[in-house]
Short mmCIF file of C-alpha atoms in Angstrom, two decimals:
data_model
loop_
_atom_site.label_atom_id
_atom_site.label_comp_id
_atom_site.label_asym_id
_atom_site.label_seq_id
_atom_site.Cartn_x
_atom_site.Cartn_y
_atom_site.Cartn_z
CA MET A 1 -53.68 -78.85 -33.30
CA GLU A 2 -51.05 -78.56 -30.59
CA SER A 3 -47.31 -78.85 -31.09
CA GLN A 4 -45.90 -82.24 -30.15
CA ILE A 5 -42.74 -84.20 -30.80
CA THR A 6 -42.93 -87.89 -29.87
CA LYS A 7 -41.62 -91.18 -31.21
CA ASN A 8 -44.62 -91.40 -33.55
CA VAL A 9 -45.57 -87.79 -34.32
CA PHE A 10 -43.81 -84.55 -35.19
CA CYS A 11 -45.85 -81.35 -35.16
CA THR A 12 -44.50 -77.84 -34.73
CA TYR A 13 -45.19 -74.28 -35.89
CA THR A 14 -42.91 -71.59 -37.28
CA GLY A 15 -45.13 -68.77 -36.00
CA ASP A 16 -48.39 -68.04 -34.23
CA ASN A 17 -50.69 -71.08 -34.54
CA GLU A 18 -53.67 -68.90 -35.42
CA ASP A 19 -51.87 -67.26 -38.35
CA VAL A 20 -50.91 -70.51 -40.08
CA ASP A 21 -52.75 -71.44 -43.27
CA THR A 22 -50.16 -73.79 -44.82
CA THR A 23 -49.29 -77.25 -43.55
CA VAL A 24 -46.02 -78.89 -44.59
CA PHE A 25 -46.95 -82.58 -44.48
CA PHE A 26 -43.98 -84.95 -44.44
CA ILE A 27 -44.11 -88.58 -45.63
CA SER A 28 -41.19 -90.77 -44.63
CA GLY A 29 -39.40 -93.49 -46.51
CA ASN A 30 -39.07 -97.14 -45.47
CA PRO A 31 -38.56 -97.95 -42.59
CA GLY A 32 -41.22 -95.45 -41.69
CA LEU A 33 -40.23 -94.20 -38.23
CA ILE A 34 -40.67 -90.44 -38.03
CA SER A 35 -37.97 -90.17 -35.33
CA TYR A 36 -35.35 -90.73 -38.04
CA TYR A 37 -36.41 -87.31 -39.37
CA HIS A 38 -36.69 -85.33 -36.10
CA PRO A 39 -33.44 -83.38 -36.65
CA PHE A 40 -34.30 -82.63 -40.28
CA LEU A 41 -37.83 -81.42 -39.47
CA SER A 42 -36.59 -79.38 -36.50
CA LEU A 43 -33.93 -77.69 -38.64
CA LEU A 44 -36.48 -77.13 -41.39
CA ALA A 45 -38.76 -75.41 -38.88
CA ARG A 46 -35.89 -73.23 -37.73
CA HIS A 47 -35.05 -72.12 -41.28
CA LEU A 48 -38.71 -71.45 -42.07
CA ALA A 49 -39.19 -69.54 -38.80
CA ASP A 50 -36.65 -67.02 -40.04
CA ASN A 51 -39.28 -65.93 -42.53
CA GLY A 52 -38.65 -62.30 -43.33
CA GLU A 53 -39.44 -61.15 -46.86
CA ILE A 54 -38.55 -62.29 -50.34
CA ALA A 55 -39.13 -60.00 -53.31
CA GLY A 56 -41.03 -57.61 -51.04
CA GLN A 57 -43.51 -60.27 -49.86
CA GLU A 58 -43.71 -61.57 -46.32
CA ILE A 59 -43.16 -65.32 -45.97
CA PRO A 60 -46.08 -66.91 -44.08
CA SER A 61 -45.87 -69.11 -41.01
CA PHE A 62 -46.11 -72.88 -41.41
CA ARG A 63 -47.33 -75.95 -39.58
CA ILE A 64 -44.91 -78.87 -40.01
CA TYR A 65 -46.38 -82.32 -39.47
CA GLY A 66 -45.18 -85.88 -39.93
CA CYS A 67 -45.95 -89.26 -38.40
CA SER A 68 -44.66 -92.80 -38.53
CA LEU A 69 -46.09 -95.03 -41.23
CA GLY A 70 -48.57 -97.77 -40.44
CA GLY A 71 -47.02 -100.76 -38.67
CA PHE A 72 -43.97 -98.77 -37.56
CA GLU A 73 -45.52 -97.00 -34.58
CA VAL A 74 -43.87 -97.78 -31.26
CA ALA A 75 -45.22 -97.67 -27.71
CA GLU A 76 -45.11 -94.20 -26.14
CA PRO A 77 -44.40 -93.59 -22.44
CA SER A 78 -47.53 -92.43 -20.64
CA VAL A 79 -47.68 -89.75 -17.98
CA ALA A 80 -47.60 -92.40 -15.24
CA GLY A 81 -44.50 -94.02 -16.74
CA SER A 82 -46.23 -96.98 -18.39
CA THR A 83 -46.43 -97.37 -22.14
CA SER A 84 -49.35 -96.94 -24.46
CA LYS A 85 -49.78 -99.19 -27.48
CA PRO A 86 -49.87 -97.55 -30.91
CA ASP A 87 -52.97 -97.73 -33.04
CA THR A 88 -52.68 -100.51 -35.63
CA LYS A 89 -55.08 -102.02 -38.06
CA ASP A 90 -56.50 -105.36 -37.07
CA ASN A 91 -57.77 -107.32 -40.02
CA THR A 92 -56.80 -110.70 -38.64
CA GLY A 93 -57.51 -110.24 -34.95
CA ASP A 94 -53.86 -110.25 -33.87
CA GLY A 95 -53.43 -106.47 -34.00
CA ASN A 96 -50.20 -106.84 -35.99
CA SER A 97 -51.39 -106.98 -39.58
CA LEU A 98 -48.87 -105.87 -42.19
CA TYR A 99 -49.38 -102.88 -44.46
CA ASP A 100 -48.64 -103.16 -48.15
CA LEU A 101 -47.93 -100.05 -50.24
CA GLU A 102 -51.57 -99.38 -51.13
CA GLU A 103 -52.59 -99.66 -47.50
CA GLN A 104 -49.81 -97.29 -46.51
CA ILE A 105 -51.07 -94.74 -49.02
CA CYS A 106 -54.56 -94.99 -47.52
CA PHE A 107 -53.07 -94.75 -44.02
CA VAL A 108 -51.10 -91.59 -44.85
CA GLN A 109 -54.00 -89.97 -46.71
CA GLY A 110 -56.19 -90.71 -43.71
CA LYS A 111 -53.68 -88.98 -41.43
CA LEU A 112 -53.56 -85.99 -43.78
CA ASN A 113 -57.35 -85.68 -43.80
CA GLU A 114 -57.42 -86.09 -40.02
CA VAL A 115 -54.90 -83.27 -39.55
CA MET A 116 -56.61 -80.95 -41.99
CA ARG A 117 -60.04 -81.71 -40.54
CA SER A 118 -58.88 -80.64 -37.10
CA VAL A 119 -57.26 -77.52 -38.55
CA SER A 120 -60.22 -76.54 -40.73
CA SER A 121 -62.61 -76.77 -37.79
CA SER A 122 -60.68 -74.08 -35.91
CA THR A 123 -60.17 -71.48 -38.65
CA GLU A 124 -62.02 -69.72 -41.43
CA LYS A 125 -58.99 -69.63 -43.69
CA LYS A 126 -58.84 -71.90 -46.73
CA GLN A 127 -55.99 -74.25 -45.86
CA LYS A 128 -53.07 -75.20 -48.11
CA VAL A 129 -50.81 -78.24 -47.99
CA ILE A 130 -47.28 -78.75 -49.26
CA LEU A 131 -46.34 -82.44 -49.38
CA ILE A 132 -42.78 -83.58 -48.78
CA GLY A 133 -41.88 -87.17 -49.53
CA HIS A 134 -38.63 -89.06 -49.07
CA SER A 135 -37.79 -92.21 -51.04
CA VAL A 136 -40.96 -94.33 -51.28
CA GLY A 137 -42.70 -91.43 -49.54
CA THR A 138 -42.44 -89.60 -52.87
CA TYR A 139 -44.50 -92.30 -54.57
CA MET A 140 -47.11 -92.00 -51.83
CA ALA A 141 -47.07 -88.21 -52.15
CA MET A 142 -47.73 -88.39 -55.90
CA GLU A 143 -50.57 -90.87 -55.34
CA ILE A 144 -52.13 -88.70 -52.64
CA LEU A 145 -51.87 -85.69 -54.93
CA ARG A 146 -53.64 -87.63 -57.69
CA ARG A 147 -56.39 -88.92 -55.40
CA HIS A 148 -56.94 -85.52 -53.83
CA ARG A 149 -57.28 -83.89 -57.25
CA GLU A 150 -59.77 -86.52 -58.36
CA ALA A 151 -61.80 -86.29 -55.15
CA THR A 152 -61.89 -82.50 -55.36
CA ALA A 153 -63.02 -82.59 -58.98
CA GLU A 154 -65.81 -85.06 -58.19
CA SER A 155 -67.10 -83.37 -55.03
CA SER A 156 -69.03 -80.13 -54.89
CA GLN A 157 -68.51 -77.71 -52.02
CA SER A 158 -71.80 -78.81 -50.45
CA ASP A 159 -70.79 -82.47 -50.81
CA VAL A 160 -67.53 -81.72 -48.98
CA LYS A 161 -69.47 -80.24 -46.06
CA VAL A 162 -72.09 -83.02 -45.96
CA ARG A 163 -69.47 -85.78 -45.93
CA GLY A 164 -67.30 -83.93 -43.42
CA LEU A 165 -64.31 -83.92 -45.76
CA PRO A 166 -61.58 -81.36 -45.01
CA ASP A 167 -61.46 -78.54 -47.56
CA PHE A 168 -57.87 -77.77 -48.56
CA ASP A 169 -55.65 -77.37 -51.60
CA ILE A 170 -52.40 -79.24 -52.21
CA THR A 171 -50.32 -76.38 -53.59
CA GLY A 172 -46.94 -78.05 -53.84
CA GLY A 173 -44.87 -81.19 -53.51
CA ILE A 174 -41.18 -81.73 -52.76
CA MET A 175 -39.82 -85.16 -53.69
CA LEU A 176 -36.50 -86.02 -52.05
CA PHE A 177 -34.49 -88.85 -53.60
CA PRO A 178 -37.65 -89.96 -55.41
CA THR A 179 -38.41 -93.59 -56.19
CA VAL A 180 -41.52 -93.03 -58.29
CA MET A 181 -40.78 -95.41 -61.18
CA ASP A 182 -39.09 -98.77 -61.84
CA ILE A 183 -37.62 -99.21 -58.35
CA ALA A 184 -36.81 -102.86 -59.06
CA ALA A 185 -34.36 -101.72 -61.75
CA SER A 186 -32.25 -99.83 -59.19
CA PRO A 187 -29.05 -101.45 -57.82
CA SER A 188 -30.66 -102.17 -54.43
CA GLY A 189 -33.94 -103.11 -56.08
CA GLN A 190 -32.21 -105.76 -58.18
CA LYS A 191 -30.54 -107.26 -55.09
CA LEU A 192 -33.80 -107.32 -53.14
CA THR A 193 -35.71 -108.84 -56.04
CA THR A 194 -33.11 -111.61 -56.32
CA LEU A 195 -33.31 -112.32 -52.59
CA LEU A 196 -37.09 -112.47 -52.74
CA ALA A 197 -36.94 -114.93 -55.64
CA ILE A 198 -34.62 -117.18 -53.60
CA MET A 199 -36.47 -116.70 -50.30
CA PRO A 200 -40.13 -115.70 -50.79
CA GLN A 201 -40.53 -115.62 -46.99
CA LEU A 202 -37.62 -113.19 -46.57
CA ALA A 203 -39.61 -110.79 -44.37
CA LEU A 204 -40.56 -113.52 -41.92
CA ILE A 205 -37.09 -115.10 -41.84
CA VAL A 206 -35.23 -111.84 -41.25
CA SER A 207 -37.75 -110.64 -38.67
CA LEU A 208 -37.37 -113.89 -36.71
CA PHE A 209 -33.60 -113.57 -36.83
CA ALA A 210 -33.87 -109.98 -35.58
CA ARG A 211 -36.15 -111.07 -32.72
CA ILE A 212 -33.69 -113.78 -31.67
CA LEU A 213 -30.73 -111.39 -31.91
CA THR A 214 -32.40 -108.68 -29.85
CA PHE A 215 -33.49 -111.26 -27.28
CA ILE A 216 -30.02 -112.76 -26.87
CA LEU A 217 -27.91 -109.62 -26.92
CA PRO A 218 -27.94 -107.16 -24.01
CA ASP A 219 -29.08 -103.68 -25.01
CA SER A 220 -25.59 -102.25 -24.65
CA VAL A 221 -24.12 -104.90 -26.96
CA LEU A 222 -26.94 -104.47 -29.48
CA LYS A 223 -26.29 -100.73 -29.59
CA ALA A 224 -22.59 -101.39 -30.09
CA VAL A 225 -23.40 -103.67 -33.04
CA ILE A 226 -25.71 -101.03 -34.54
CA ARG A 227 -23.04 -98.37 -34.05
CA THR A 228 -20.49 -100.52 -35.88
CA VAL A 229 -22.75 -101.53 -38.77
CA MET A 230 -24.04 -97.96 -39.28
CA ARG A 231 -20.50 -96.53 -38.96
CA ASN A 232 -21.02 -94.43 -35.86
CA PRO A 233 -24.42 -92.85 -36.55
CA PRO A 234 -25.64 -89.77 -34.65
CA PRO A 235 -27.59 -90.41 -31.42
CA HIS A 236 -31.07 -90.00 -32.96
CA ALA A 237 -30.31 -92.57 -35.68
CA LEU A 238 -28.78 -95.01 -33.21
CA ASP A 239 -31.73 -94.76 -30.82
CA THR A 240 -34.32 -95.01 -33.60
CA THR A 241 -32.65 -98.06 -35.17
CA PHE A 242 -32.42 -99.69 -31.73
CA THR A 243 -36.14 -99.06 -31.18
CA PHE A 244 -36.93 -100.33 -34.69
CA LEU A 245 -35.07 -103.62 -34.16
CA LYS A 246 -36.59 -104.15 -30.72
CA SER A 247 -40.16 -103.50 -31.91
CA SER A 248 -42.50 -106.46 -32.28
CA GLY A 249 -43.12 -106.14 -36.00
CA GLY A 250 -41.08 -103.28 -37.47
CA VAL A 251 -38.50 -105.39 -39.32
CA ARG A 252 -41.13 -107.63 -40.90
CA GLN A 253 -43.25 -104.61 -41.81
CA ALA A 254 -40.30 -102.91 -43.53
CA LEU A 255 -39.44 -105.96 -45.64
CA HIS A 256 -43.08 -106.78 -46.40
CA MET A 257 -43.59 -103.26 -47.66
CA ALA A 258 -40.30 -103.27 -49.59
CA ALA A 259 -41.33 -106.45 -51.41
CA ASP A 260 -44.60 -104.83 -52.43
CA GLU A 261 -42.73 -101.74 -53.61
CA MET A 262 -40.80 -103.94 -56.07
CA ARG A 263 -44.12 -105.12 -57.53
CA SER A 264 -46.00 -101.83 -57.45
CA ILE A 265 -43.55 -99.05 -58.36
CA THR A 266 -43.12 -99.68 -62.06
CA THR A 267 -44.29 -97.46 -64.92
CA ASP A 268 -45.55 -93.88 -64.73
CA LYS A 269 -49.06 -93.93 -63.22
CA TRP A 270 -49.94 -90.23 -63.30
CA THR A 271 -51.56 -87.97 -65.87
CA ASP A 272 -50.04 -84.73 -67.11
CA ASP A 273 -52.19 -82.60 -64.80
CA VAL A 274 -50.72 -84.38 -61.73
CA TRP A 275 -47.20 -83.86 -63.05
CA GLY A 276 -48.13 -80.28 -63.90
CA VAL A 277 -46.88 -80.60 -67.49
CA ALA A 278 -50.25 -79.75 -69.04
CA SER A 279 -52.12 -76.46 -69.05
CA THR A 280 -55.31 -76.74 -67.03
CA LYS A 281 -57.79 -74.41 -65.39
CA ASP A 282 -57.61 -76.36 -62.14
CA PRO A 283 -54.94 -75.40 -59.59
CA VAL A 284 -51.74 -77.32 -60.27
CA ALA A 285 -49.35 -78.24 -57.48
CA GLU A 286 -45.85 -76.86 -57.93
CA LEU A 287 -43.45 -79.80 -57.79
CA PHE A 288 -39.75 -80.09 -57.00
CA PHE A 289 -37.79 -83.31 -57.58
CA TYR A 290 -34.39 -83.63 -55.90
CA PHE A 291 -32.49 -86.67 -57.19
CA GLY A 292 -29.33 -88.16 -55.76
CA ARG A 293 -26.31 -88.95 -57.87
CA ASN A 294 -25.44 -92.65 -57.81
CA ASP A 295 -28.55 -93.28 -55.72
CA HIS A 296 -28.77 -97.02 -55.08
CA TRP A 297 -32.61 -96.91 -55.03
CA ILE A 298 -33.09 -95.45 -58.52
CA ALA A 299 -31.31 -96.47 -61.71
CA GLU A 300 -29.41 -93.68 -63.44
CA LYS A 301 -31.31 -94.47 -66.65
CA THR A 302 -34.66 -94.17 -64.88
CA ARG A 303 -33.68 -90.84 -63.33
CA ASP A 304 -32.51 -89.41 -66.64
CA GLU A 305 -35.69 -90.55 -68.40
CA ILE A 306 -37.90 -88.90 -65.76
CA ILE A 307 -35.97 -85.63 -66.09
CA ALA A 308 -36.13 -85.74 -69.90
CA LEU A 309 -39.85 -86.57 -70.09
CA LYS A 310 -41.26 -84.67 -67.11
CA GLY A 311 -38.75 -81.91 -66.34
CA ARG A 312 -39.91 -78.31 -66.64
CA LYS A 313 -40.38 -76.99 -70.16
CA ASP A 314 -41.95 -73.68 -71.16
CA GLY A 315 -42.85 -72.95 -67.55
CA LEU A 316 -44.71 -76.24 -67.05
CA GLY A 317 -43.78 -79.35 -65.10
CA PRO A 318 -41.68 -80.07 -62.00
CA LYS A 319 -38.39 -78.38 -61.30
CA MET A 320 -35.83 -81.18 -61.20
CA PHE A 321 -32.36 -81.20 -59.69
CA VAL A 322 -29.58 -83.75 -59.44
CA CYS A 323 -27.57 -83.43 -56.22
CA GLU A 324 -24.06 -82.09 -56.66
CA ASP A 325 -23.24 -82.09 -52.94
CA GLY A 326 -22.70 -85.81 -52.54
CA LEU A 327 -25.73 -86.31 -50.30
CA PRO A 328 -26.71 -89.96 -49.75
CA HIS A 329 -30.18 -91.41 -50.18
CA ALA A 330 -30.52 -91.69 -46.38
CA PHE A 331 -29.78 -87.98 -45.86
CA CYS A 332 -31.69 -88.02 -42.55
CA LEU A 333 -28.81 -89.80 -40.80
CA LYS A 334 -25.99 -87.26 -41.09
CA HIS A 335 -26.91 -84.56 -43.63
CA ASN A 336 -29.93 -82.83 -42.13
CA GLU A 337 -28.65 -79.25 -42.07
CA ILE A 338 -27.87 -78.93 -45.78
CA MET A 339 -31.09 -80.73 -46.74
CA ALA A 340 -33.17 -78.50 -44.47
CA GLN A 341 -31.66 -75.41 -46.10
CA LYS A 342 -32.47 -76.67 -49.58
CA VAL A 343 -36.03 -77.72 -48.73
CA SER A 344 -36.83 -74.49 -46.88
CA GLY A 345 -35.96 -72.57 -50.03
CA MET A 346 -38.30 -74.76 -52.09
CA ILE A 347 -41.13 -74.33 -49.58
CA LYS A 348 -40.73 -70.55 -49.56
CA GLU A 349 -40.80 -70.47 -53.36
CA ILE A 350 -44.01 -72.53 -53.46
CA ALA A 351 -45.63 -70.38 -50.77
CA LEU A 352 -44.79 -67.14 -52.56
CA ASN A 353 -46.02 -68.41 -55.91
CA LYS A 354 -49.29 -69.63 -54.40
CA MET A 355 -50.10 -66.50 -52.41
CA GLU A 356 -53.60 -65.21 -53.15
#
């Protein structure tokens, strides 16, 4: 797999491509445009490229990959200067079908398998994956971890080869500002749930308003409005938000998915072996949870309950932290450097602990 950084895909290496046996697979939040995370992923790659040694062991090289979620892909400029349409599902014949949360999980898992299939075909090394999720991406990461464990347990090595499934281990997961339980109980979740009760067609109404607004306003004025509302965001956030609002279905996709999140992200859905709180002979992914303080997408009570019930005890379970640096839920707008430093340390710790 070649390095590439586009509006829809981020893929880079921290060392020689042929030496890499660990893929850091990033899953974005909602709205799911990977370009919001370009600075974070680039800084993460830079910190990981300065590998060196820890405790006498050499830190390996990594492949860092992320892509936009389904329904959020935007047209890419072609070599000739025209634009190419993104791949979208087409269940209704219009090419603009909306993805709910379950369909997004399948979409992301499909991308993961696609990446690892292309990698596995070019190397003899057993590949490893470290998942990173942000916001609702953490819920998707936990679900993918569960499904991968179940599929691995049910499939023999010969079955994997016959079905053409990629053979890899998920060795770790890093959950940033996780929204894995009871999202509707959060401050923003309560507001959205109330709006949806008043206006069940909220996604359609807001998307139509956005289409009218972007049609009426010149691009320069629209960017000025975005700059004011977002309080002078950095260039990458301004450009990505502009692209998001101008896209044919991004706004509706974001709200459609958010509404489904309110219905789907409720109680704990994962067994102790997925959380890593139970002793098991099977390989257990090493998990890190990084919570925000006063995060508007997770209730303080929910956060504290997760830490109390699932936090590491006797060497088992995820390592859980509550941010003391004042980082906001949307860290990818203005706080990429400090987040990249923190995450690179977690990745290095997982890689060292999972070395054969």
